[in-house]
């Protein structure tokens, strides 16, 4: 069921509503994925990627307003992850992500994703259950949510079984990159600035002069970021990478994400 930002806010204001909602979603998605996977064997496709990129590097591309076509052109021959509506920049560049991830069920641009020609198209069961998917490249993955916001987040080491969700698709892409065992992960276009931010109580703060993406949003008021939860996820990712000898760096041109070590984008070439 697709709910408006206003309705979501009202629901989250009710005590324990988030916990109950996430429990229901987890149970429903688990049943859905089990049935779908029994037919399509997506878990085997994901499992084939485990440790497939040992010692290599990749780029995880966000869609923040600092992202430039010049950056995308510079990494068009690199292994890259992209997500959600990054396709809006395709007409401006030859760059295409090797791995494309769709997670947000509130993203209604189904027809575009059906036609995407990418090597790997990862679709969350959260999205697939709501919209379906006929793209032959599509691989459905199972996501799991914590019942309430917590700084002690799980980090999936078995993406063929589940991927931990945490208010940002970037966390999903980092888990996949680590699962494939990339040695170096570079984040670009991760400005970490949004026009609408919320906390776990559903309180929304509007920042009218802030642009959320490098492209125009059709419904900007529907883009609401839980900054604190995202940062919990990023700290969990940094901790995991540090413990497993994986370098993860923020090479965004500016922005507000200071959790990962910064490097100059152009210097890495």
PDB file of C-alpha atoms in Angstrom:
ATOM      1  CA  UNK A   1       0.000   0.000   0.000  1.00  0.00           C
ATOM      2  CA  UNK A   2       1.339   3.439  -0.997  1.00  0.00           C
ATOM      3  CA  UNK A   3       0.864   6.100   1.682  1.00  0.00           C
ATOM      4  CA  UNK A   4       1.438   9.851   1.402  1.00  0.00           C
ATOM      5  CA  UNK A   5       4.118  11.562   3.483  1.00  0.00           C
ATOM      6  CA  UNK A   6       1.340  13.221   5.504  1.00  0.00           C
ATOM      7  CA  UNK A   7      -0.297   9.874   6.273  1.00  0.00           C
ATOM      8  CA  UNK A   8       3.039   8.296   7.196  1.00  0.00           C
ATOM      9  CA  UNK A   9       3.714  11.177   9.573  1.00  0.00           C
ATOM     10  CA  UNK A  10       0.318  10.709  11.248  1.00  0.00           C
ATOM     11  CA  UNK A  11       0.899   6.969  11.685  1.00  0.00           C
ATOM     12  CA  UNK A  12       4.356   7.436  13.146  1.00  0.00           C
ATOM     13  CA  UNK A  13       2.983   9.849  15.754  1.00  0.00           C
ATOM     14  CA  UNK A  14       1.064   6.961  17.357  1.00  0.00           C
ATOM     15  CA  UNK A  15       3.048   5.123  20.105  1.00  0.00           C
ATOM     16  CA  UNK A  16       4.616   1.862  18.883  1.00  0.00           C
ATOM     17  CA  UNK A  17       3.158   2.376  15.396  1.00  0.00           C
ATOM     18  CA  UNK A  18       6.584   2.082  13.743  1.00  0.00           C
ATOM     19  CA  UNK A  19       7.384  -1.159  15.552  1.00  0.00           C
ATOM     20  CA  UNK A  20       4.046  -2.736  14.615  1.00  0.00           C
ATOM     21  CA  UNK A  21       4.250  -1.523  11.022  1.00  0.00           C
ATOM     22  CA  UNK A  22       7.790  -2.853  10.562  1.00  0.00           C
ATOM     23  CA  UNK A  23       6.871  -6.204  12.091  1.00  0.00           C
ATOM     24  CA  UNK A  24       3.950  -6.565   9.678  1.00  0.00           C
ATOM     25  CA  UNK A  25       6.113  -5.535   6.718  1.00  0.00           C
ATOM     26  CA  UNK A  26       8.878  -7.984   7.675  1.00  0.00           C
ATOM     27  CA  UNK A  27       6.483 -10.901   7.968  1.00  0.00           C
ATOM     28  CA  UNK A  28       4.668 -10.022   4.748  1.00  0.00           C
ATOM     29  CA  UNK A  29       7.857  -9.504   2.743  1.00  0.00           C
ATOM     30  CA  UNK A  30       9.441 -12.695   4.041  1.00  0.00           C
ATOM     31  CA  UNK A  31       6.451 -14.736   2.879  1.00  0.00           C
ATOM     32  CA  UNK A  32       6.368 -12.941  -0.455  1.00  0.00           C
ATOM     33  CA  UNK A  33      10.083 -13.438  -1.101  1.00  0.00           C
ATOM     34  CA  UNK A  34      10.039 -17.096  -0.100  1.00  0.00           C
ATOM     35  CA  UNK A  35       7.324 -17.813  -2.652  1.00  0.00           C
ATOM     36  CA  UNK A  36       8.915 -15.717  -5.416  1.00  0.00           C
ATOM     37  CA  UNK A  37      12.395 -17.088  -4.804  1.00  0.00           C
ATOM     38  CA  UNK A  38      11.166 -20.690  -4.916  1.00  0.00           C
ATOM     39  CA  UNK A  39      10.234 -20.021  -8.541  1.00  0.00           C
ATOM     40  CA  UNK A  40      13.033 -17.691  -9.656  1.00  0.00           C
ATOM     41  CA  UNK A  41      16.006 -18.798  -7.464  1.00  0.00           C
ATOM     42  CA  UNK A  42      17.249 -15.259  -6.955  1.00  0.00           C
ATOM     43  CA  UNK A  43      19.269 -16.310  -3.925  1.00  0.00           C
ATOM     44  CA  UNK A  44      21.483 -18.487  -6.138  1.00  0.00           C
ATOM     45  CA  UNK A  45      22.131 -15.569  -8.485  1.00  0.00           C
ATOM     46  CA  UNK A  46      23.145 -13.349  -5.575  1.00  0.00           C
ATOM     47  CA  UNK A  47      25.257 -16.121  -4.052  1.00  0.00           C
ATOM     48  CA  UNK A  48      27.251 -16.387  -7.288  1.00  0.00           C
ATOM     49  CA  UNK A  49      28.517 -12.825  -6.678  1.00  0.00           C
ATOM     50  CA  UNK A  50      29.966 -13.544  -3.246  1.00  0.00           C
ATOM     51  CA  UNK A  51      33.722 -12.778  -3.106  1.00  0.00           C
ATOM     52  CA  UNK A  52      33.702 -12.219  -6.872  1.00  0.00           C
ATOM     53  CA  UNK A  53      35.560  -8.871  -6.737  1.00  0.00           C
ATOM     54  CA  UNK A  54      38.380  -9.516  -4.285  1.00  0.00           C
ATOM     55  CA  UNK A  55      41.027  -6.785  -4.417  1.00  0.00           C
ATOM     56  CA  UNK A  56      39.126  -4.540  -6.858  1.00  0.00           C
ATOM     57  CA  UNK A  57      37.556  -1.117  -6.384  1.00  0.00           C
ATOM     58  CA  UNK A  58      34.093   0.255  -7.025  1.00  0.00           C
ATOM     59  CA  UNK A  59      32.135   3.489  -6.904  1.00  0.00           C
ATOM     60  CA  UNK A  60      28.785   3.958  -5.196  1.00  0.00           C
ATOM     61  CA  UNK A  61      27.058   6.854  -6.912  1.00  0.00           C
ATOM     62  CA  UNK A  62      24.514   8.937  -5.054  1.00  0.00           C
ATOM     63  CA  UNK A  63      22.297  11.490  -6.749  1.00  0.00           C
ATOM     64  CA  UNK A  64      23.134  14.512  -4.605  1.00  0.00           C
ATOM     65  CA  UNK A  65      23.215  17.978  -6.202  1.00  0.00           C
ATOM     66  CA  UNK A  66      27.030  18.085  -6.256  1.00  0.00           C
ATOM     67  CA  UNK A  67      27.218  15.170  -8.717  1.00  0.00           C
ATOM     68  CA  UNK A  68      28.523  16.274 -12.117  1.00  0.00           C
ATOM     69  CA  UNK A  69      28.536  14.771 -15.580  1.00  0.00           C
ATOM     70  CA  UNK A  70      32.319  15.150 -15.553  1.00  0.00           C
ATOM     71  CA  UNK A  71      32.569  12.818 -12.568  1.00  0.00           C
ATOM     72  CA  UNK A  72      30.331  10.254 -14.224  1.00  0.00           C
ATOM     73  CA  UNK A  73      32.381  10.375 -17.425  1.00  0.00           C
ATOM     74  CA  UNK A  74      35.548   9.813 -15.367  1.00  0.00           C
ATOM     75  CA  UNK A  75      34.189   6.559 -13.915  1.00  0.00           C
ATOM     76  CA  UNK A  76      32.311   5.184 -16.928  1.00  0.00           C
ATOM     77  CA  UNK A  77      34.765   2.292 -17.201  1.00  0.00           C
ATOM     78  CA  UNK A  78      34.738   1.525 -13.463  1.00  0.00           C
ATOM     79  CA  UNK A  79      32.505  -0.881 -11.537  1.00  0.00           C
ATOM     80  CA  UNK A  80      29.704   1.338 -10.244  1.00  0.00           C
ATOM     81  CA  UNK A  81      26.548   1.102  -8.188  1.00  0.00           C
ATOM     82  CA  UNK A  82      23.613   3.443  -8.843  1.00  0.00           C
ATOM     83  CA  UNK A  83      20.110   3.573  -7.450  1.00  0.00           C
ATOM     84  CA  UNK A  84      16.537   4.659  -7.858  1.00  0.00           C
ATOM     85  CA  UNK A  85      16.176   7.660 -10.197  1.00  0.00           C
ATOM     86  CA  UNK A  86      19.813   8.051 -11.224  1.00  0.00           C
ATOM     87  CA  UNK A  87      18.573   7.126 -14.724  1.00  0.00           C
ATOM     88  CA  UNK A  88      17.484  10.759 -15.068  1.00  0.00           C
ATOM     89  CA  UNK A  89      21.111  11.630 -15.788  1.00  0.00           C
ATOM     90  CA  UNK A  90      21.570   8.999 -18.501  1.00  0.00           C
ATOM     91  CA  UNK A  91      20.721  11.350 -21.349  1.00  0.00           C
ATOM     92  CA  UNK A  92      23.673  13.540 -20.344  1.00  0.00           C
ATOM     93  CA  UNK A  93      26.372  10.870 -20.081  1.00  0.00           C
ATOM     94  CA  UNK A  94      27.636   7.563 -21.457  1.00  0.00           C
ATOM     95  CA  UNK A  95      28.105   6.366 -17.876  1.00  0.00           C
ATOM     96  CA  UNK A  96      25.956   3.477 -16.720  1.00  0.00           C
ATOM     97  CA  UNK A  97      26.144   1.633 -13.394  1.00  0.00           C
ATOM     98  CA  UNK A  98      27.116  -2.030 -13.472  1.00  0.00           C
ATOM     99  CA  UNK A  99      24.772  -2.594 -10.534  1.00  0.00           C
ATOM    100  CA  UNK A 100      21.448  -0.777 -10.367  1.00  0.00           C
ATOM    101  CA  UNK A 101      19.459  -0.979  -7.111  1.00  0.00           C
ATOM    102  CA  UNK A 102      15.758  -0.189  -6.680  1.00  0.00           C
ATOM    103  CA  UNK A 103      14.514  -0.230  -3.105  1.00  0.00           C
ATOM    104  CA  UNK A 104      11.934   2.493  -2.447  1.00  0.00           C
ATOM    105  CA  UNK A 105       8.385   1.246  -2.991  1.00  0.00           C
ATOM    106  CA  UNK A 106       7.229   4.868  -3.147  1.00  0.00           C
ATOM    107  CA  UNK A 107       9.154   5.300  -6.392  1.00  0.00           C
ATOM    108  CA  UNK A 108       6.410   4.999  -8.998  1.00  0.00           C
ATOM    109  CA  UNK A 109       8.530   5.146 -12.188  1.00  0.00           C
ATOM    110  CA  UNK A 110       7.942   1.476 -12.932  1.00  0.00           C
ATOM    111  CA  UNK A 111       7.940   1.740 -16.725  1.00  0.00           C
ATOM    112  CA  UNK A 112      11.490   3.112 -16.801  1.00  0.00           C
ATOM    113  CA  UNK A 113      12.910   0.317 -14.656  1.00  0.00           C
ATOM    114  CA  UNK A 114      11.246  -2.318 -16.808  1.00  0.00           C
ATOM    115  CA  UNK A 115      13.363  -1.095 -19.755  1.00  0.00           C
ATOM    116  CA  UNK A 116      16.706  -0.549 -18.028  1.00  0.00           C
ATOM    117  CA  UNK A 117      19.556  -2.291 -19.829  1.00  0.00           C
ATOM    118  CA  UNK A 118      22.119  -2.883 -17.093  1.00  0.00           C
ATOM    119  CA  UNK A 119      24.196  -5.903 -16.161  1.00  0.00           C
ATOM    120  CA  UNK A 120      22.650  -6.356 -12.717  1.00  0.00           C
ATOM    121  CA  UNK A 121      19.319  -4.904 -11.629  1.00  0.00           C
ATOM    122  CA  UNK A 122      18.663  -5.494  -7.938  1.00  0.00           C
ATOM    123  CA  UNK A 123      15.044  -5.006  -6.860  1.00  0.00           C
ATOM    124  CA  UNK A 124      13.979  -5.177  -3.228  1.00  0.00           C
ATOM    125  CA  UNK A 125      11.053  -7.414  -2.340  1.00  0.00           C
ATOM    126  CA  UNK A 126       9.599  -4.261  -0.774  1.00  0.00           C
ATOM    127  CA  UNK A 127       9.394  -2.687  -4.264  1.00  0.00           C
ATOM    128  CA  UNK A 128       8.657  -5.883  -6.231  1.00  0.00           C
ATOM    129  CA  UNK A 129       5.700  -6.771  -4.017  1.00  0.00           C
ATOM    130  CA  UNK A 130       4.103  -3.386  -4.663  1.00  0.00           C
ATOM    131  CA  UNK A 131       4.874  -2.870  -8.351  1.00  0.00           C
ATOM    132  CA  UNK A 132       6.049  -6.166  -9.869  1.00  0.00           C
ATOM    133  CA  UNK A 133       8.968  -6.356 -12.315  1.00  0.00           C
ATOM    134  CA  UNK A 134       9.387  -7.858 -15.797  1.00  0.00           C
ATOM    135  CA  UNK A 135      12.929  -6.754 -16.592  1.00  0.00           C
ATOM    136  CA  UNK A 136      14.888  -9.917 -17.532  1.00  0.00           C
ATOM    137  CA  UNK A 137      17.978  -8.577 -15.711  1.00  0.00           C
ATOM    138  CA  UNK A 138      16.102  -8.153 -12.431  1.00  0.00           C
ATOM    139  CA  UNK A 139      17.237  -9.942  -9.287  1.00  0.00           C
ATOM    140  CA  UNK A 140      14.948  -9.644  -6.280  1.00  0.00           C
ATOM    141  CA  UNK A 141      16.562  -9.453  -2.850  1.00  0.00           C
ATOM    142  CA  UNK A 142      14.980  -9.782   0.576  1.00  0.00           C
ATOM    143  CA  UNK A 143      15.249  -6.839   2.948  1.00  0.00           C
ATOM    144  CA  UNK A 144      14.840  -6.895   6.701  1.00  0.00           C
ATOM    145  CA  UNK A 145      14.037  -3.986   8.997  1.00  0.00           C
ATOM    146  CA  UNK A 146      14.720  -3.435  12.660  1.00  0.00           C
ATOM    147  CA  UNK A 147      11.446  -2.899  14.486  1.00  0.00           C
ATOM    148  CA  UNK A 148      12.591   0.474  15.782  1.00  0.00           C
ATOM    149  CA  UNK A 149      15.390   2.876  14.992  1.00  0.00           C
ATOM    150  CA  UNK A 150      18.629   1.732  16.573  1.00  0.00           C
ATOM    151  CA  UNK A 151      22.295   2.632  16.328  1.00  0.00           C
ATOM    152  CA  UNK A 152      23.212  -1.053  16.759  1.00  0.00           C
ATOM    153  CA  UNK A 153      22.293  -2.105  13.226  1.00  0.00           C
ATOM    154  CA  UNK A 154      22.989  -5.516  11.710  1.00  0.00           C
ATOM    155  CA  UNK A 155      25.195  -5.630   8.604  1.00  0.00           C
ATOM    156  CA  UNK A 156      24.406  -8.487   6.265  1.00  0.00           C
ATOM    157  CA  UNK A 157      27.287 -10.778   5.350  1.00  0.00           C
ATOM    158  CA  UNK A 158      24.914 -13.083   3.478  1.00  0.00           C
ATOM    159  CA  UNK A 159      23.087 -10.903   0.977  1.00  0.00           C
ATOM    160  CA  UNK A 160      21.610 -14.002  -0.662  1.00  0.00           C
ATOM    161  CA  UNK A 161      19.534 -14.411   2.523  1.00  0.00           C
ATOM    162  CA  UNK A 162      18.745 -10.795   3.401  1.00  0.00           C
ATOM    163  CA  UNK A 163      19.991  -7.227   3.205  1.00  0.00           C
ATOM    164  CA  UNK A 164      19.524  -4.915   6.148  1.00  0.00           C
ATOM    165  CA  UNK A 165      17.451  -1.819   5.413  1.00  0.00           C
ATOM    166  CA  UNK A 166      18.091   1.477   7.192  1.00  0.00           C
ATOM    167  CA  UNK A 167      16.391   4.467   5.566  1.00  0.00           C
ATOM    168  CA  UNK A 168      18.924   4.760   2.727  1.00  0.00           C
ATOM    169  CA  UNK A 169      19.599   2.646  -0.336  1.00  0.00           C
ATOM    170  CA  UNK A 170      23.279   3.561   0.026  1.00  0.00           C
ATOM    171  CA  UNK A 171      23.496   1.175   2.985  1.00  0.00           C
ATOM    172  CA  UNK A 172      22.166  -1.594   0.736  1.00  0.00           C
ATOM    173  CA  UNK A 173      24.755  -0.839  -1.943  1.00  0.00           C
ATOM    174  CA  UNK A 174      27.584  -0.866   0.609  1.00  0.00           C
ATOM    175  CA  UNK A 175      26.457  -4.274   1.895  1.00  0.00           C
ATOM    176  CA  UNK A 176      26.429  -5.640  -1.654  1.00  0.00           C
ATOM    177  CA  UNK A 177      29.874  -4.186  -2.395  1.00  0.00           C
ATOM    178  CA  UNK A 178      31.292  -5.754   0.764  1.00  0.00           C
ATOM    179  CA  UNK A 179      29.591  -9.062  -0.048  1.00  0.00           C
ATOM    180  CA  UNK A 180      31.406  -9.073  -3.386  1.00  0.00           C
ATOM    181  CA  UNK A 181      34.545  -8.182  -1.423  1.00  0.00           C
ATOM    182  CA  UNK A 182      35.606  -5.013  -3.199  1.00  0.00           C
ATOM    183  CA  UNK A 183      38.804  -3.792  -1.557  1.00  0.00           C
ATOM    184  CA  UNK A 184      38.086  -0.084  -1.998  1.00  0.00           C
ATOM    185  CA  UNK A 185      34.691   1.634  -2.050  1.00  0.00           C
ATOM    186  CA  UNK A 186      34.360   5.250  -3.160  1.00  0.00           C
ATOM    187  CA  UNK A 187      31.198   7.261  -2.487  1.00  0.00           C
ATOM    188  CA  UNK A 188      30.334  10.140  -4.808  1.00  0.00           C
ATOM    189  CA  UNK A 189      27.262  12.356  -4.998  1.00  0.00           C
ATOM    190  CA  UNK A 190      26.560  11.668  -1.316  1.00  0.00           C
ATOM    191  CA  UNK A 191      25.751  15.233  -0.296  1.00  0.00           C
ATOM    192  CA  UNK A 192      23.646  14.122   2.661  1.00  0.00           C
ATOM    193  CA  UNK A 193      21.488  17.249   2.345  1.00  0.00           C
ATOM    194  CA  UNK A 194      17.732  17.129   1.862  1.00  0.00           C
ATOM    195  CA  UNK A 195      14.868  19.597   1.594  1.00  0.00           C
ATOM    196  CA  UNK A 196      12.768  17.551   4.038  1.00  0.00           C
ATOM    197  CA  UNK A 197      14.206  15.632   6.989  1.00  0.00           C
ATOM    198  CA  UNK A 198      12.479  13.683   9.720  1.00  0.00           C
ATOM    199  CA  UNK A 199      13.284  12.014  13.010  1.00  0.00           C
ATOM    200  CA  UNK A 200      12.005   8.679  14.294  1.00  0.00           C
ATOM    201  CA  UNK A 201       8.929  10.383  15.789  1.00  0.00           C
ATOM    202  CA  UNK A 202       7.795  11.515  12.363  1.00  0.00           C
ATOM    203  CA  UNK A 203       8.543  15.194  12.903  1.00  0.00           C
ATOM    204  CA  UNK A 204       9.333  16.726   9.492  1.00  0.00           C
ATOM    205  CA  UNK A 205      11.585  19.760   9.141  1.00  0.00           C
ATOM    206  CA  UNK A 206      11.465  21.596   5.829  1.00  0.00           C
ATOM    207  CA  UNK A 207      14.490  23.369   4.381  1.00  0.00           C
ATOM    208  CA  UNK A 208      13.084  25.102   1.333  1.00  0.00           C
ATOM    209  CA  UNK A 209      16.413  26.386  -0.008  1.00  0.00           C
ATOM    210  CA  UNK A 210      18.075  22.965   0.010  1.00  0.00           C
ATOM    211  CA  UNK A 211      18.094  20.819  -3.122  1.00  0.00           C
ATOM    212  CA  UNK A 212      17.888  17.065  -2.552  1.00  0.00           C
ATOM    213  CA  UNK A 213      19.079  15.679  -5.908  1.00  0.00           C
ATOM    214  CA  UNK A 214      21.099  16.433  -9.013  1.00  0.00           C
ATOM    215  CA  UNK A 215      17.853  16.235 -10.971  1.00  0.00           C
ATOM    216  CA  UNK A 216      14.389  17.671 -10.398  1.00  0.00           C
ATOM    217  CA  UNK A 217      11.993  15.708  -8.177  1.00  0.00           C
ATOM    218  CA  UNK A 218       8.432  15.395  -9.475  1.00  0.00           C
ATOM    219  CA  UNK A 219       7.084  15.379  -5.915  1.00  0.00           C
ATOM    220  CA  UNK A 220       9.767  17.001  -3.743  1.00  0.00           C
ATOM    221  CA  UNK A 221       7.575  16.949  -0.626  1.00  0.00           C
ATOM    222  CA  UNK A 222       7.488  13.139  -0.806  1.00  0.00           C
ATOM    223  CA  UNK A 223      11.284  12.994  -0.447  1.00  0.00           C
ATOM    224  CA  UNK A 224      11.734  12.856   3.333  1.00  0.00           C
ATOM    225  CA  UNK A 225      15.081  11.735   4.785  1.00  0.00           C
ATOM    226  CA  UNK A 226      15.629  10.324   8.264  1.00  0.00           C
ATOM    227  CA  UNK A 227      19.096  11.795   8.704  1.00  0.00           C
ATOM    228  CA  UNK A 228      19.855  10.289  12.114  1.00  0.00           C
ATOM    229  CA  UNK A 229      18.960   6.755  10.972  1.00  0.00           C
ATOM    230  CA  UNK A 230      21.018   7.174   7.819  1.00  0.00           C
ATOM    231  CA  UNK A 231      24.017   8.214   9.886  1.00  0.00           C
ATOM    232  CA  UNK A 232      23.566   5.178  12.156  1.00  0.00           C
ATOM    233  CA  UNK A 233      23.717   3.037   9.016  1.00  0.00           C
ATOM    234  CA  UNK A 234      26.835   4.797   7.734  1.00  0.00           C
ATOM    235  CA  UNK A 235      28.618   4.321  11.063  1.00  0.00           C
ATOM    236  CA  UNK A 236      27.707   0.627  10.994  1.00  0.00           C
ATOM    237  CA  UNK A 237      29.099   0.376   7.444  1.00  0.00           C
ATOM    238  CA  UNK A 238      32.324   2.169   8.384  1.00  0.00           C
ATOM    239  CA  UNK A 239      32.793  -0.116  11.389  1.00  0.00           C
ATOM    240  CA  UNK A 240      32.289  -3.219   9.263  1.00  0.00           C
ATOM    241  CA  UNK A 241      34.698  -2.037   6.574  1.00  0.00           C
ATOM    242  CA  UNK A 242      37.375  -1.153   9.117  1.00  0.00           C
ATOM    243  CA  UNK A 243      37.069  -4.589  10.732  1.00  0.00           C
ATOM    244  CA  UNK A 244      37.409  -6.366   7.369  1.00  0.00           C
ATOM    245  CA  UNK A 245      40.200  -4.389   5.734  1.00  0.00           C
ATOM    246  CA  UNK A 246      37.940  -2.608   3.250  1.00  0.00           C
ATOM    247  CA  UNK A 247      38.726   1.018   2.470  1.00  0.00           C
ATOM    248  CA  UNK A 248      35.613   3.163   2.208  1.00  0.00           C
ATOM    249  CA  UNK A 249      36.041   6.815   1.245  1.00  0.00           C
ATOM    250  CA  UNK A 250      33.823   9.806   0.572  1.00  0.00           C
ATOM    251  CA  UNK A 251      34.958  11.563  -2.611  1.00  0.00           C
ATOM    252  CA  UNK A 252      31.846  13.721  -2.936  1.00  0.00           C
ATOM    253  CA  UNK A 253      32.498  17.291  -4.017  1.00  0.00           C
ATOM    254  CA  UNK A 254      31.476  18.989  -0.772  1.00  0.00           C
ATOM    255  CA  UNK A 255      28.282  17.942   0.948  1.00  0.00           C
ATOM    256  CA  UNK A 256      27.633  17.247   4.622  1.00  0.00           C
ATOM    257  CA  UNK A 257      28.604  13.566   5.016  1.00  0.00           C
ATOM    258  CA  UNK A 258      31.611  13.453   7.349  1.00  0.00           C
ATOM    259  CA  UNK A 259      31.352   9.909   8.708  1.00  0.00           C
ATOM    260  CA  UNK A 260      33.706   8.397   6.115  1.00  0.00           C
ATOM    261  CA  UNK A 261      37.268   9.468   5.446  1.00  0.00           C
ATOM    262  CA  UNK A 262      37.417  12.148   2.776  1.00  0.00           C
ATOM    263  CA  UNK A 263      39.542  11.949  -0.353  1.00  0.00           C
ATOM    264  CA  UNK A 264      39.782  14.221  -3.355  1.00  0.00           C
ATOM    265  CA  UNK A 265      37.850  12.671  -6.228  1.00  0.00           C
ATOM    266  CA  UNK A 266      40.292  13.612  -8.973  1.00  0.00           C
ATOM    267  CA  UNK A 267      43.352  12.454  -7.043  1.00  0.00           C
ATOM    268  CA  UNK A 268      42.306   8.794  -7.127  1.00  0.00           C
ATOM    269  CA  UNK A 269      42.857   8.679 -10.880  1.00  0.00           C
TER     270      UNK A 269
END
